[in-house]
């Protein structure tokens, strides 16, 4: 490799880099404000017509089983709750680009999405069972934990084979191999991207530390939830790319969250049920 590209260059030179609509980011921040109401959330969403339409369609999906059709955003926020609507806005705004193939990581169509959504569901469950982190924040951080892969994919297309071989030969996890070959990994690229997009700090920190939560200096419990959610999702084979089998699990994450290794089985069983229920939402997204 002649010139090793820097993280800044990756973020500035990747041509079709996805973005998250401004309205979805505002909603994300607004739900953390204790003063916010259904009306303020609805007002933000209304500024983006395409996003509003998708959120309403999801709110009316079979998944929520509402008795009557909701046609007004404020009603949707009142009935489903602010945090659910925030998650729907994020799901609606990330699905279009997360369902594309991420060839640099050997991920076919829909696989990145399955993995991101699976990690979100897993992280949310871990937050709920441990009672150590807000569930909606764990969901958001889980959904966005691998955004660095989307940016790195283009630059890795012809290198992923070499990284995998090297990782296998040296007994390294994929992110360690990335660091040795590139000088950084998809977690660092994700952190940079999350910061550029002005995402909440705990989301950026989870992107940075989801493979190595022991090193997290900030928002460690969120990183722990995402780490465990990501691990469950990978061990179930959801959206496994080239890097999936080289996953190093941190037992300390369980300990910090007050969970025992046997709790992992309970979480995994529940994860499978929850993920299957969510399939009805995916049908709406794909429609």
XYZ file of C-alpha atoms in Angstrom:
287
model
C 0.000 0.000 0.000
C 1.612 3.224 -1.125
C -0.182 5.944 0.806
C -2.102 4.867 3.886
C -5.301 6.867 3.883
C -6.168 8.715 7.097
C -9.520 8.570 8.903
C -10.163 12.215 7.973
C -9.572 11.406 4.302
C -11.939 8.444 4.465
C -14.701 10.587 5.888
C -14.095 13.471 3.470
C -13.393 11.439 0.293
C -15.996 8.686 0.418
C -18.402 9.922 -2.220
C -21.728 8.266 -1.366
C -21.301 8.374 2.391
C -24.723 8.067 4.006
C -26.111 10.672 6.364
C -28.819 10.729 8.975
C -31.507 13.357 8.299
C -31.177 16.463 10.464
C -34.712 15.937 11.811
C -33.809 12.462 13.124
C -30.713 13.847 14.882
C -32.778 16.671 16.411
C -35.347 14.162 17.659
C -32.519 12.092 19.159
C -31.288 15.094 21.118
C -34.778 16.358 21.986
C -35.850 13.069 23.607
C -32.999 13.573 26.100
C -34.423 16.921 27.110
C -36.680 16.566 30.202
C -38.751 19.546 28.971
C -39.699 17.969 25.648
C -43.245 16.893 24.808
C -45.113 14.968 22.113
C -45.769 18.316 20.418
C -42.091 19.311 20.237
C -41.095 15.896 18.830
C -43.908 16.050 16.243
C -42.914 19.603 15.242
C -39.354 18.483 14.501
C -40.465 15.473 12.466
C -42.927 17.496 10.385
C -39.980 19.471 8.956
C -38.977 16.325 7.017
C -41.908 15.054 4.970
C -40.341 11.837 3.737
C -39.235 10.894 7.249
C -42.647 11.763 8.750
C -44.405 9.575 6.204
C -42.133 6.617 6.962
C -42.483 7.029 10.732
C -46.283 7.051 10.399
C -46.191 3.966 8.198
C -44.074 2.137 10.776
C -46.298 3.315 13.633
C -49.240 1.730 11.808
C -47.437 -1.550 11.146
C -48.764 -4.844 12.489
C -45.906 -4.802 15.015
C -47.686 -2.202 17.171
C -51.165 -3.603 16.520
C -52.935 -0.259 17.056
C -56.728 -0.402 17.134
C -57.167 2.536 14.762
C -54.944 3.991 12.065
C -52.829 6.903 13.290
C -52.613 9.719 10.749
C -51.195 12.455 12.952
C -47.587 12.512 14.139
C -48.416 13.996 17.511
C -50.922 11.179 18.105
C -48.241 8.672 17.159
C -45.882 10.195 19.751
C -48.589 10.192 22.431
C -49.637 6.589 21.748
C -46.216 5.010 21.196
C -44.145 7.278 23.434
C -41.340 9.676 22.541
C -38.573 7.140 22.825
C -40.288 4.611 20.568
C -40.886 7.293 17.954
C -37.252 8.364 18.194
C -36.214 4.764 17.493
C -38.658 4.577 14.571
C -37.250 7.800 13.103
C -33.762 6.317 13.309
C -34.789 2.983 11.866
C -36.599 4.760 9.015
C -33.620 6.985 8.259
C -30.877 4.334 8.415
C -32.594 1.405 6.674
C -32.256 2.831 3.126
C -28.438 2.806 3.272
C -27.882 0.021 5.782
C -29.650 -2.499 3.584
C -27.125 -2.005 0.763
C -24.298 -4.518 0.426
C -21.099 -3.594 2.307
C -18.682 -5.439 0.058
C -15.508 -4.418 1.890
C -16.736 -6.552 4.796
C -18.239 -9.362 2.666
C -21.759 -8.295 3.666
C -24.468 -8.952 1.097
C -27.718 -6.970 0.716
C -29.656 -6.618 4.009
C -26.836 -8.212 6.061
C -25.459 -4.968 7.507
C -29.024 -4.013 8.398
C -29.790 -7.358 10.070
C -26.654 -7.080 12.127
C -27.166 -3.424 13.105
C -30.793 -3.981 14.017
C -29.963 -7.194 15.852
C -27.286 -5.423 17.903
C -29.842 -2.683 18.693
C -32.425 -5.217 19.892
C -29.734 -7.056 21.881
C -28.339 -3.896 23.488
C -31.855 -2.762 24.406
C -32.591 -6.117 26.075
C -29.328 -6.022 28.015
C -30.146 -2.483 29.197
C -33.632 -3.602 30.262
C -32.508 -6.714 32.125
C -29.520 -5.068 33.840
C -31.440 -1.823 34.588
C -28.090 -0.042 34.277
C -28.688 2.015 31.121
C -31.598 3.762 29.345
C -33.091 1.245 26.891
C -33.695 3.711 24.073
C -30.097 4.992 24.196
C -28.779 1.406 24.129
C -30.998 0.738 21.086
C -29.745 3.842 19.248
C -26.100 3.070 20.046
C -26.569 -0.549 18.962
C -28.165 0.451 15.678
C -25.283 2.794 14.811
C -22.324 0.887 16.311
C -20.886 -0.215 12.957
C -21.281 2.958 10.881
C -17.497 2.997 10.484
C -17.799 -0.081 8.256
C -20.001 1.800 5.814
C -17.271 4.408 5.346
C -14.346 1.969 5.364
C -15.949 -0.565 3.046
C -15.043 1.247 -0.174
C -11.368 1.407 0.810
C -11.246 -2.203 1.984
C -12.799 -3.845 -1.039
C -9.602 -5.440 -2.286
C -7.887 -5.712 1.116
C -10.420 -7.630 3.192
C -9.029 -11.007 2.076
C -5.542 -10.032 3.212
C -6.824 -8.712 6.563
C -8.768 -11.924 7.199
C -5.789 -14.109 6.329
C -3.539 -12.050 8.560
C -6.065 -12.096 11.423
C -6.465 -15.873 11.130
C -2.733 -16.483 10.989
C -1.933 -14.220 13.944
C -4.997 -15.214 15.992
C -6.261 -11.623 16.096
C -9.781 -10.266 16.119
C -10.706 -8.455 12.903
C -10.527 -4.987 14.480
C -7.016 -5.737 15.801
C -5.952 -6.800 12.306
C -7.448 -3.594 10.862
C -5.397 -1.545 13.325
C -2.168 -3.338 12.440
C -2.686 -3.024 8.694
C -4.386 0.392 8.425
C -3.279 2.014 11.665
C -6.912 2.314 12.867
C -10.108 0.263 12.815
C -13.791 0.606 11.844
C -14.588 1.611 15.460
C -12.365 4.696 15.232
C -13.786 5.587 11.824
C -17.298 5.192 13.285
C -16.451 7.512 16.162
C -15.120 10.127 13.745
C -18.245 9.842 11.598
C -20.598 10.015 14.604
C -18.823 13.176 15.755
C -19.057 14.704 12.246
C -22.770 13.941 12.197
C -23.213 15.540 15.615
C -24.683 12.367 17.133
C -25.033 12.181 20.935
C -21.751 11.406 22.714
C -22.850 8.066 24.133
C -23.616 6.869 20.587
C -20.180 7.988 19.377
C -18.450 6.338 22.353
C -20.308 3.051 21.783
C -19.158 3.073 18.150
C -15.592 3.583 19.384
C -15.538 0.993 22.182
C -18.018 -1.732 21.208
C -15.215 -4.257 20.650
C -13.189 -3.153 23.649
C -15.548 -1.839 26.334
C -12.956 -2.276 29.099
C -11.079 0.713 27.677
C -14.093 3.037 27.515
C -13.590 6.118 29.639
C -17.053 7.579 28.984
C -20.500 6.016 28.667
C -19.077 2.618 29.563
C -22.433 1.019 30.428
C -23.787 1.873 26.969
C -20.626 0.440 25.373
C -21.117 -2.687 27.528
C -24.744 -3.098 26.407
C -23.738 -2.705 22.757
C -20.781 -5.071 23.154
C -23.033 -7.815 24.538
C -25.791 -7.108 21.991
C -23.235 -7.225 19.184
C -21.789 -10.476 20.529
C -25.207 -12.183 20.819
C -26.089 -11.023 17.337
C -22.802 -12.355 15.922
C -23.056 -15.678 17.734
C -26.578 -16.111 16.313
C -25.141 -15.498 12.844
C -27.116 -12.304 12.134
C -25.486 -10.383 9.296
C -22.125 -12.066 9.727
C -19.519 -10.523 7.495
C -15.924 -11.500 6.996
C -15.086 -10.402 10.511
C -17.854 -12.177 12.401
C -16.091 -15.279 13.616
C -13.179 -13.389 15.130
C -15.067 -11.873 18.049
C -13.390 -11.435 21.413
C -15.962 -11.269 24.208
C -15.357 -9.268 27.380
C -16.696 -11.010 30.495
C -16.101 -7.729 32.357
C -19.035 -6.180 30.485
C -21.374 -8.690 32.109
C -19.812 -8.061 35.502
C -20.107 -4.273 35.255
C -23.782 -4.636 34.362
C -24.361 -6.999 37.281
C -25.103 -9.950 34.957
C -23.857 -13.526 35.179
C -22.704 -15.657 32.233
C -25.898 -17.746 32.572
C -27.995 -14.586 32.087
C -26.592 -14.534 28.566
C -28.671 -17.628 27.685
C -31.861 -15.986 28.920
C -31.046 -12.798 26.993
C -30.288 -14.828 23.854
C -33.612 -16.713 24.032
C -35.510 -13.485 24.496
C -33.482 -11.868 21.721
C -34.647 -14.492 19.219
C -38.289 -13.895 20.160
C -37.990 -10.116 19.993
C -36.192 -10.194 16.659
C -38.879 -12.412 15.132
C -41.598 -10.036 16.341
C -39.789 -7.138 14.714
C -39.872 -8.868 11.312
C -43.304 -7.278 10.740
C -41.666 -3.856 10.910
C -39.093 -4.895 8.284
C -41.889 -5.757 5.876
C -43.132 -2.172 6.174
C -39.613 -0.810 5.680
C -39.048 -2.864 2.560
C -42.466 -1.981 1.092
